[in-house]
CSV table of C-alpha atoms and ligand atoms in Angstrom, one decimal:
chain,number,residue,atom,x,y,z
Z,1,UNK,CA,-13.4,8.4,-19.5
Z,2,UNK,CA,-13.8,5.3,-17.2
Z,3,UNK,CA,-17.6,5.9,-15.2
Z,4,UNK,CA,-16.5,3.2,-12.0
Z,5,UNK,CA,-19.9,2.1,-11.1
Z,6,UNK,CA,-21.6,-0.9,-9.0
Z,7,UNK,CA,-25.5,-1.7,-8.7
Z,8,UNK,CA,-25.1,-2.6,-4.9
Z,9,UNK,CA,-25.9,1.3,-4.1
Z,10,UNK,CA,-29.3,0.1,-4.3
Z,11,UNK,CA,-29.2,-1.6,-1.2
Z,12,UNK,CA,-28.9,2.0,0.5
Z,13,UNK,CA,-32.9,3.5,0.8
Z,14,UNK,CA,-33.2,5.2,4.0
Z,15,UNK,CA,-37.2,5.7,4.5
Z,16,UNK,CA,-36.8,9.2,5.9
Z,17,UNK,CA,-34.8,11.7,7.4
Z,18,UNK,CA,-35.6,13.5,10.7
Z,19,UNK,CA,-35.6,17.4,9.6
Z,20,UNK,CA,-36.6,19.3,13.6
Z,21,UNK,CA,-37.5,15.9,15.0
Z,22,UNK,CA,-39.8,15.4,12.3
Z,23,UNK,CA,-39.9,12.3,9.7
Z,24,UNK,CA,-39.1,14.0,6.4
Z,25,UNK,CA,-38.6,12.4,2.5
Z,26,UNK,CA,-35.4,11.3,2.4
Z,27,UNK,CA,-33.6,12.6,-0.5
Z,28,UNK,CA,-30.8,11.0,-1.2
Z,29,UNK,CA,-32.0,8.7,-3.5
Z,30,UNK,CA,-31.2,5.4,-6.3
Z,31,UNK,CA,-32.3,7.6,-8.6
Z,32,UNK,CA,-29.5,10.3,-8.4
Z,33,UNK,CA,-26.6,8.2,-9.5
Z,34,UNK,CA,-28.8,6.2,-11.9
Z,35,UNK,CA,-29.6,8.9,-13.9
Z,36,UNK,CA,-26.1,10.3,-14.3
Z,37,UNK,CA,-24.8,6.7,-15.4
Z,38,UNK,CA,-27.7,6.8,-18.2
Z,39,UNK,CA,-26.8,10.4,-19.4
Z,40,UNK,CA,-22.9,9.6,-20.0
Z,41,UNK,CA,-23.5,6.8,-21.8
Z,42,UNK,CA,-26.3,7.6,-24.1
Z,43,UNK,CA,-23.7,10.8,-25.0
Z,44,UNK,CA,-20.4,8.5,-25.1
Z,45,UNK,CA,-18.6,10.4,-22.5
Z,46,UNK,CA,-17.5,7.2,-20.6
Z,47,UNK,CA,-17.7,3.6,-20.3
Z,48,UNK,CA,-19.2,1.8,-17.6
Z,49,UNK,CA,-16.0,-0.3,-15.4
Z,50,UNK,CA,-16.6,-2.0,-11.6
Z,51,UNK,CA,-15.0,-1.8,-9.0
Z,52,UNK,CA,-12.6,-4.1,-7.7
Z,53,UNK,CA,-12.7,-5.1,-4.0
Z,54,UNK,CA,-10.3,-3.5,-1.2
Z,55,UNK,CA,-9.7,-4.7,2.1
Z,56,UNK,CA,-11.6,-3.1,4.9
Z,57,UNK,CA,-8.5,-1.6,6.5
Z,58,UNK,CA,-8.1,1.2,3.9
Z,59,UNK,CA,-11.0,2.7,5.4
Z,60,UNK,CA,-9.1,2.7,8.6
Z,61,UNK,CA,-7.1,5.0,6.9
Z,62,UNK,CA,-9.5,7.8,7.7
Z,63,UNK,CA,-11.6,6.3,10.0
Z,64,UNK,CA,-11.2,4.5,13.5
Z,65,UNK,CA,-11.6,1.2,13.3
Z,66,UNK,CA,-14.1,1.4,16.2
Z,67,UNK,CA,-16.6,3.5,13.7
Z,68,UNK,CA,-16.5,1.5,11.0
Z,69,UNK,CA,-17.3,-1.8,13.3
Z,70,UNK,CA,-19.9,-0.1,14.5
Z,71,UNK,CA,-21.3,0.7,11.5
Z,72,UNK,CA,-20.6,-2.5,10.2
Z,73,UNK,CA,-22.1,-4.4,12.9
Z,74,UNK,CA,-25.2,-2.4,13.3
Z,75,UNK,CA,-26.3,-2.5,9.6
Z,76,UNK,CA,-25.9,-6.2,9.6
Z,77,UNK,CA,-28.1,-6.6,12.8
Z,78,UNK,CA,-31.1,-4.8,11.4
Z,79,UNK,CA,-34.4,-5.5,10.0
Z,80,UNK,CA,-35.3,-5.0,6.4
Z,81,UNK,CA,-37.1,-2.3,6.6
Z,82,UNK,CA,-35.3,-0.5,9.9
Z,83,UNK,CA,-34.2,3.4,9.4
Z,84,UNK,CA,-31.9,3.6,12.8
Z,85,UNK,CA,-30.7,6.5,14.3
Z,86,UNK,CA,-27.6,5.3,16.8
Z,87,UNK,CA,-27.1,8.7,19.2
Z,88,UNK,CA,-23.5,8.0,18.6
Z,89,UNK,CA,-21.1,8.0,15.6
Z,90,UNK,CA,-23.7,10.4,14.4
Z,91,UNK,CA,-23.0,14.5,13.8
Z,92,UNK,CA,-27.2,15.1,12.5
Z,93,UNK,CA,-30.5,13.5,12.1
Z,94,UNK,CA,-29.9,13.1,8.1
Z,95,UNK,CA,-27.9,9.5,7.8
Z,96,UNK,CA,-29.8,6.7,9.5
Z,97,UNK,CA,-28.9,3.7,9.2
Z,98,UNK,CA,-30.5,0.7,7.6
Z,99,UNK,CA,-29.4,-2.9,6.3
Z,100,UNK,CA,-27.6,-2.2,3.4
Z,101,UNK,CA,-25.8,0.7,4.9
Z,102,UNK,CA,-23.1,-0.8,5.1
Z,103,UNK,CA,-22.3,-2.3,2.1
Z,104,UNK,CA,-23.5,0.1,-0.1
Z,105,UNK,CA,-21.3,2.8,2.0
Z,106,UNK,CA,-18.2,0.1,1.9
Z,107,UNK,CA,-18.7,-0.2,-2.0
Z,108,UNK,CA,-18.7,3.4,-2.6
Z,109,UNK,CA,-15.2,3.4,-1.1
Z,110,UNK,CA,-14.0,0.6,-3.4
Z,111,UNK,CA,-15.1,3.1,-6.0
Z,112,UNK,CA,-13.7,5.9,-5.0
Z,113,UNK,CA,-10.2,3.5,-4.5
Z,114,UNK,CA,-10.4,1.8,-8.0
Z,115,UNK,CA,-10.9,5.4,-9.4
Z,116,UNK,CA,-7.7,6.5,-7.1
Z,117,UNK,CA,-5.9,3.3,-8.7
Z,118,UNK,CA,-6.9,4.7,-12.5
Z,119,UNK,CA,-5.3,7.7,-11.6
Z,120,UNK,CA,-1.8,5.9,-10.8
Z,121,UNK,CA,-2.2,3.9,-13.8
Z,122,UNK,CA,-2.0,7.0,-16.1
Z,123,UNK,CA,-5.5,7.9,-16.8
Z,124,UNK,CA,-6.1,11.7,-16.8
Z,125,UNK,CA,-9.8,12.0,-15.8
Z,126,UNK,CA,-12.0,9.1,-14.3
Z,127,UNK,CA,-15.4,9.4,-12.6
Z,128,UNK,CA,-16.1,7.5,-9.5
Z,129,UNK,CA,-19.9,7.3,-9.5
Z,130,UNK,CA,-21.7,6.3,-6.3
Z,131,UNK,CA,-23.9,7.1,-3.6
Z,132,UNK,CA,-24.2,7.4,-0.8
Z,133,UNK,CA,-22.0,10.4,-0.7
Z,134,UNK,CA,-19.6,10.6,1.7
Z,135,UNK,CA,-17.5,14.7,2.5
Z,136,UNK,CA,-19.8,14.8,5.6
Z,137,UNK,CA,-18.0,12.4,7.1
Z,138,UNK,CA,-15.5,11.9,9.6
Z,139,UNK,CA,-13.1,10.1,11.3
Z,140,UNK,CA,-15.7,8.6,13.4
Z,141,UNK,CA,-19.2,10.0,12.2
Z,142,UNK,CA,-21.9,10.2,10.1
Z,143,UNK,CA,-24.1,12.5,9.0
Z,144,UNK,CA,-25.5,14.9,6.1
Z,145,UNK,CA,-26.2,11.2,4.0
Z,146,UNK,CA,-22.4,10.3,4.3
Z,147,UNK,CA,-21.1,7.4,6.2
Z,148,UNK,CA,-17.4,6.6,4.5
Z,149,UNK,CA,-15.5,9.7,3.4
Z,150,UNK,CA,-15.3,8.5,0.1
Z,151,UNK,CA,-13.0,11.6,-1.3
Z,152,UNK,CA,-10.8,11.4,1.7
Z,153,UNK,CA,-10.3,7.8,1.2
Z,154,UNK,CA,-9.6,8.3,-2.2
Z,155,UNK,CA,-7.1,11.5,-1.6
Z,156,UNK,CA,-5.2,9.4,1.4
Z,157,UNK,CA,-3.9,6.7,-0.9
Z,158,UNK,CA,-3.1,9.0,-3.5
Z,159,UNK,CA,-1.0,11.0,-1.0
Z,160,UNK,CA,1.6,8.0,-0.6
Z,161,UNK,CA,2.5,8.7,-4.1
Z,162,UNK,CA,2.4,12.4,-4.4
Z,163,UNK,CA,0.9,15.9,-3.7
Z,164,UNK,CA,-2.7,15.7,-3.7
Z,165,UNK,CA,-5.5,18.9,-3.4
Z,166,UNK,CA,-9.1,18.2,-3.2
Z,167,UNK,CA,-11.5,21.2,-4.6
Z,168,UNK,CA,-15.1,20.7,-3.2
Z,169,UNK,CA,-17.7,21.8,-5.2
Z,170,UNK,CA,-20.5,20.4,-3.5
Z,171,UNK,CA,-23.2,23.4,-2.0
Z,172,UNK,CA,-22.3,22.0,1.5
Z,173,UNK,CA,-18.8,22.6,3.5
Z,174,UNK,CA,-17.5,19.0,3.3
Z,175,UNK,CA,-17.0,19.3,7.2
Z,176,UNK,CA,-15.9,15.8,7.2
Z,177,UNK,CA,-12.8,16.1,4.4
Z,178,UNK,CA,-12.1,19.9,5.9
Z,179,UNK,CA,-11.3,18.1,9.6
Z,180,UNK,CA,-9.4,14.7,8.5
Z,181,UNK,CA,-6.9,16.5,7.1
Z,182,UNK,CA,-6.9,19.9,8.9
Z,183,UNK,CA,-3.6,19.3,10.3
Z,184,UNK,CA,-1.6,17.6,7.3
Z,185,UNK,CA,0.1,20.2,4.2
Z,186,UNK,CA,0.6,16.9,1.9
Z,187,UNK,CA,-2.9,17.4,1.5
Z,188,UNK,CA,-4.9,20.8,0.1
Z,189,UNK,CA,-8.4,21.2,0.6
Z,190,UNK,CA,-10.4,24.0,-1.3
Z,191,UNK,CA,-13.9,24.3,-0.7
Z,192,UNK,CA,-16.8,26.6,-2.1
Z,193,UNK,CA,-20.0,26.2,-0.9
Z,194,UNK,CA,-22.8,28.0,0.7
Z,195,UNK,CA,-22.4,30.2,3.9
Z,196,UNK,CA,-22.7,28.2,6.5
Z,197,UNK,CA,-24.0,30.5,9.0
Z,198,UNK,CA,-27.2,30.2,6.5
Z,199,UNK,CA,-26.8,26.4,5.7
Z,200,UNK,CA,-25.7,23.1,6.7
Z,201,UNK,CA,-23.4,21.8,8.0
Z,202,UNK,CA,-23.3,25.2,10.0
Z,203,UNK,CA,-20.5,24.6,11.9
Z,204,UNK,CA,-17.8,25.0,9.6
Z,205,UNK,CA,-16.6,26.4,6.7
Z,206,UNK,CA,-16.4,29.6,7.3
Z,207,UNK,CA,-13.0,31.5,6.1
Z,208,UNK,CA,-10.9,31.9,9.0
Z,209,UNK,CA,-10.7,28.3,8.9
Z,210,UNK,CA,-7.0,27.5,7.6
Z,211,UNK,CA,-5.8,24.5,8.9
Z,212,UNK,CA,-4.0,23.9,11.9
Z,213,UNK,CA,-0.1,22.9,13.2
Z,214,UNK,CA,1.7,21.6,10.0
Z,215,UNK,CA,-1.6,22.2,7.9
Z,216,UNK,CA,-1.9,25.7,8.6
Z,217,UNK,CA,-3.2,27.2,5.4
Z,218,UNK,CA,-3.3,24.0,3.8
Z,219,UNK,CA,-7.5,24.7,4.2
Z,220,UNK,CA,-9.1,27.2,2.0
Z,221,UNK,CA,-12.7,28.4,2.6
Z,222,UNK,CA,-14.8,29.9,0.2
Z,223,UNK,CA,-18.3,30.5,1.6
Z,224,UNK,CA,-20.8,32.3,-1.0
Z,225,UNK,CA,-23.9,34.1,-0.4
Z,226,UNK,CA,-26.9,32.7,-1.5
Z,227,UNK,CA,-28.2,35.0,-4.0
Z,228,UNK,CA,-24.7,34.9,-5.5
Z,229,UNK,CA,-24.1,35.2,-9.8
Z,230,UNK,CA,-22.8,33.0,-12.0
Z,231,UNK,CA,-20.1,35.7,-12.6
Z,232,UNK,CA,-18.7,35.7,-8.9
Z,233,UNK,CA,-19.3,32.4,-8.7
Z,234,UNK,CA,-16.9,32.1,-11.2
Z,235,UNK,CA,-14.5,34.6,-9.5
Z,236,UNK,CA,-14.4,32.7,-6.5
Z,237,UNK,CA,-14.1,29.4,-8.6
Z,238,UNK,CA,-11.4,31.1,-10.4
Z,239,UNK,CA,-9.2,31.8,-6.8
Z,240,UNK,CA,-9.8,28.8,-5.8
Z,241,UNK,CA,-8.4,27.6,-8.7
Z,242,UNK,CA,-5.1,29.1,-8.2
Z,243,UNK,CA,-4.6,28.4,-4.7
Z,244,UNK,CA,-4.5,24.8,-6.1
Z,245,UNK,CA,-1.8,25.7,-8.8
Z,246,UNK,CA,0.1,27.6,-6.0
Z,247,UNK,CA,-0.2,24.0,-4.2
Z,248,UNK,CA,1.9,22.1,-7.3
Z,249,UNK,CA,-0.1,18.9,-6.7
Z,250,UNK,CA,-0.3,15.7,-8.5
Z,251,UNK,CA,-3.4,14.8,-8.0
Z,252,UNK,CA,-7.2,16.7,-8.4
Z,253,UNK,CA,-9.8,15.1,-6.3
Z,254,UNK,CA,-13.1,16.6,-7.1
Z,255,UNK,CA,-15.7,16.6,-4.4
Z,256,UNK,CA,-18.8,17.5,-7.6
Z,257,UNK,CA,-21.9,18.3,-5.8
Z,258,UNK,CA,-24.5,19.0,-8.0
Z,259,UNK,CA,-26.8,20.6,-5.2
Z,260,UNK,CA,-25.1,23.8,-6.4
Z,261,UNK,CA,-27.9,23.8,-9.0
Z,262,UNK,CA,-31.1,26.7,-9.7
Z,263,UNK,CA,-33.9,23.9,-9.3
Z,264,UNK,CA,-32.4,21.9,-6.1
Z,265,UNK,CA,-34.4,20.9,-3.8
Z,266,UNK,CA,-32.2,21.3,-0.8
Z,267,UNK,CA,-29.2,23.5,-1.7
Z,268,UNK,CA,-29.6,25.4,-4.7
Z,269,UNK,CA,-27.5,28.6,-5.7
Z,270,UNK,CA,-28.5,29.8,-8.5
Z,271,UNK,CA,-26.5,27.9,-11.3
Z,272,UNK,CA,-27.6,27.3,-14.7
Z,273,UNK,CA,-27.2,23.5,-16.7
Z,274,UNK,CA,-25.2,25.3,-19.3
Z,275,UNK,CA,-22.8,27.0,-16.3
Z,276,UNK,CA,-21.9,23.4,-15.4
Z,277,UNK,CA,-19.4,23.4,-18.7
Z,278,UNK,CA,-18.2,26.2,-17.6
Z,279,UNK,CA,-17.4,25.0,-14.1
Z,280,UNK,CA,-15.7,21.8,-15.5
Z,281,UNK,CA,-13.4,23.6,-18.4
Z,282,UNK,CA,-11.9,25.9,-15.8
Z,283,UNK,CA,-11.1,22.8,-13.4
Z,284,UNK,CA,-9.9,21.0,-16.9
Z,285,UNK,CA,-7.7,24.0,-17.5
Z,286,UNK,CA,-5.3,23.1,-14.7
Z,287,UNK,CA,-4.5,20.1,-16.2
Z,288,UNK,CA,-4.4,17.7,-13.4
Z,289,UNK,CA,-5.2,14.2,-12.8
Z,290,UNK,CA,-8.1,14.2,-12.0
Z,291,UNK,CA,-10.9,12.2,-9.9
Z,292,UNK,CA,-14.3,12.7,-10.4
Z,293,UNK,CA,-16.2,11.8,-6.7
Z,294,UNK,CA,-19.4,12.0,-6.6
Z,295,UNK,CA,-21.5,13.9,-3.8
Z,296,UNK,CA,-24.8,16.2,-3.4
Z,297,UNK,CA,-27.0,16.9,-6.7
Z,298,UNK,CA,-30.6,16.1,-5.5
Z,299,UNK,CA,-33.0,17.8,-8.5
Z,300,UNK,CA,-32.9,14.4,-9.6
Z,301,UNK,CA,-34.3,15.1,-13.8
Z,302,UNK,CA,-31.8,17.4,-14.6
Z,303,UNK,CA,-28.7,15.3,-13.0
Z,304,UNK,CA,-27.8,13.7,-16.7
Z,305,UNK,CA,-28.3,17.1,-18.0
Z,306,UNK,CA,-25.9,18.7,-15.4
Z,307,UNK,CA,-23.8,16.0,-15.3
Z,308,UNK,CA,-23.3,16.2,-19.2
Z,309,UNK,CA,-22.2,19.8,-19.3
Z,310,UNK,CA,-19.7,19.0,-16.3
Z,311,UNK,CA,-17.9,15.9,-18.0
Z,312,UNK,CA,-17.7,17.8,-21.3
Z,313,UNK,CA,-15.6,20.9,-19.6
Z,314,UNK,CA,-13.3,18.4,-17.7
Z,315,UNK,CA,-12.9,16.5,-20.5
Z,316,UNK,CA,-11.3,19.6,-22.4
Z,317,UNK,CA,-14.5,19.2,-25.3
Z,318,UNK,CA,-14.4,22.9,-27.3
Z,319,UNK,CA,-18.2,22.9,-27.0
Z,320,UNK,CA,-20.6,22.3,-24.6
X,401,SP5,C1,-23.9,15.3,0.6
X,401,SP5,C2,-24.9,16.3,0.9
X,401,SP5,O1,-25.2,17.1,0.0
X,401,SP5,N1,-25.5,16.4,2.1
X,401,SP5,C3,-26.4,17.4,2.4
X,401,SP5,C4,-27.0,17.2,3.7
X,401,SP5,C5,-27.9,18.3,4.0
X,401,SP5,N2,-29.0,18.0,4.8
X,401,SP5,C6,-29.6,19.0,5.5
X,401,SP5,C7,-30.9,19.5,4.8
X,401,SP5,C8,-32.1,18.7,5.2
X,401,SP5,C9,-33.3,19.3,4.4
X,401,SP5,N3,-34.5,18.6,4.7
X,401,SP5,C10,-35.6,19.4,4.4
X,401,SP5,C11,-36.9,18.8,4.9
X,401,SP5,C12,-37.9,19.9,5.0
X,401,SP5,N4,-39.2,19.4,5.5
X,402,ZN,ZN1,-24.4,18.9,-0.6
């Protein structure tokens, strides 16, 4: 399995968050992504490729061009150690922006694209590995540590040459994703995640959200409880599951949050390391093309470990 990875995610380091109006640790961290790079290597489940460079307009794709100036031009202007919160193009308090914002945020798309790219050149599974994340984000805001909507990026370009569902995994309603494409049925999008009357994003995800216009039940919610089992988690995985093969796509782009994990920090429902194989051999059983995109996961020691478990069940391994 190709692991598309670049070093320039470093550049990212927000100094805090603002959690009630208060200055909080932010985190998103270096750490996250460096970790899970580490773990697939030392157990030869991937090689390490880079990403090659796209043109700026593919993120125009998704996003107004007005956003991503701004966002552009704003990170440039700042100070080294500036953590910016603009009042506008922002949804939340939890993605301020700082120097390397930008290119860190552009990079990750370039990741997300090259992995797309992989995809069309015949390979079955390929992880695009970056931060910062990106399903909180829309057409023309940020917020939840997501600037560029990486996965939407990703699934847009795949679209022009087939069918193409995204499953989102993460413990968060990728708000961002659910609204770009709300209104489209070339594009599915299945997500489970934590109720969101109970957790953020709060605004959305709930399951009489279907889609709209053309797209109407192209959307699929499944909000969980938070004290729920692996064993319904599984159920619900499992449905979710077949509204994709009821879908016929081409391509699987997988929104894997890792916040879905016992010991996180900020999400946290209940899932065991071991349930991560699980997880990933039911997705594998679809048989799909399938793109890896990496979003939450913040219990940053047992990342590799999760990671691990995940990458063996896509990858079709008997054993986890
Ligand atoms: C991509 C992703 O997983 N984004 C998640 C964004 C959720 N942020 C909201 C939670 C903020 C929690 N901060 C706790 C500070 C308590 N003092
Ligand atoms: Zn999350």
């Amino acid at each position: 399995m190709n692991i598309i990875y670049s070093a320039i995610h470093t550049q990212h380091r927000p100094a805090y968050e603002l959690y009630d109006g208060v200055r909080s640790v932010y985190p998103e961290v270096s750490e996250r992504i460096e970790v899970i790079k580490s773990a697939l290597l030392a157990e030869n489940l991937g090689k390490v490729m880079h990403p090659r460079r796209f043109p700026v307009s593919y993120l125009y794709t998704v996003h107004s061009k007005q956003y991503v100036e701004f966002l552009k031009n704003k990170s440039f202007s700042l100070s080294k150690d500036d953590n910016f919160f603009p009042s506008y193009f922002m949804t939340d308090t939890y993605a301020p922006l700082t120097k390397g914002t930008y290119i860190a945020a552009k990079e990750a798309a370039n990741i997300a694209l090259t992995g797309a790219d992989q995809l069309l050149n015949g390979q079955r599974l390929v992880y695009s590995l970056f931060r910062p994340p990106g399903h909180h984000a829309d057409s023309h805001s940020m917020g939840g540590y997501c600037y560029f909507n990486n996965a939407a990026v990703a699934a847009e370009y795949l679209s022009k040459r087939g069918r193409v569902a995204i499953l989102d995994i993460d413990f968060h309603h990728g708000n961002g994703t659910q609204h770009i494409f709300y209104d489209r049925s070339d594009v599915l999008y299945v997500s489970l995640h934590a109720d969101p009357s109970k957790k953020y994003p709060y605004i959305s995800g709930f399951a009489n959200e279907t889609g709209i216009g053309e797209g109407r039940g192209f959307t699929k919610n499944y909000p969980l409880s938070l004290d729920i089992s692996e064993e319904l988690y599984f159920k619900k995985l499992q449905k979710a599951l077949i509204d994709i093969q009821q879908f016929a796509p081409n391509f699987l782009v997988l929104s894997a949050g890792f916040d879905t994990y016992l010991h996180d920090p900020i999400g946290g429902l209940g899932l065991s390391i071991p349930f991560y194989y699980n997880i990933g051999k039911a997705i594998q059983e679809l048989h799909l093309k399938t793109l890896i995109i990496q979003e939450g996961g913040y219990a940053v020691e047992d990342l590799g470990k999760i990671a691990i478990k995940f990458v063996k069940g896509l990858g079709g391994e008997e054993n986890e």
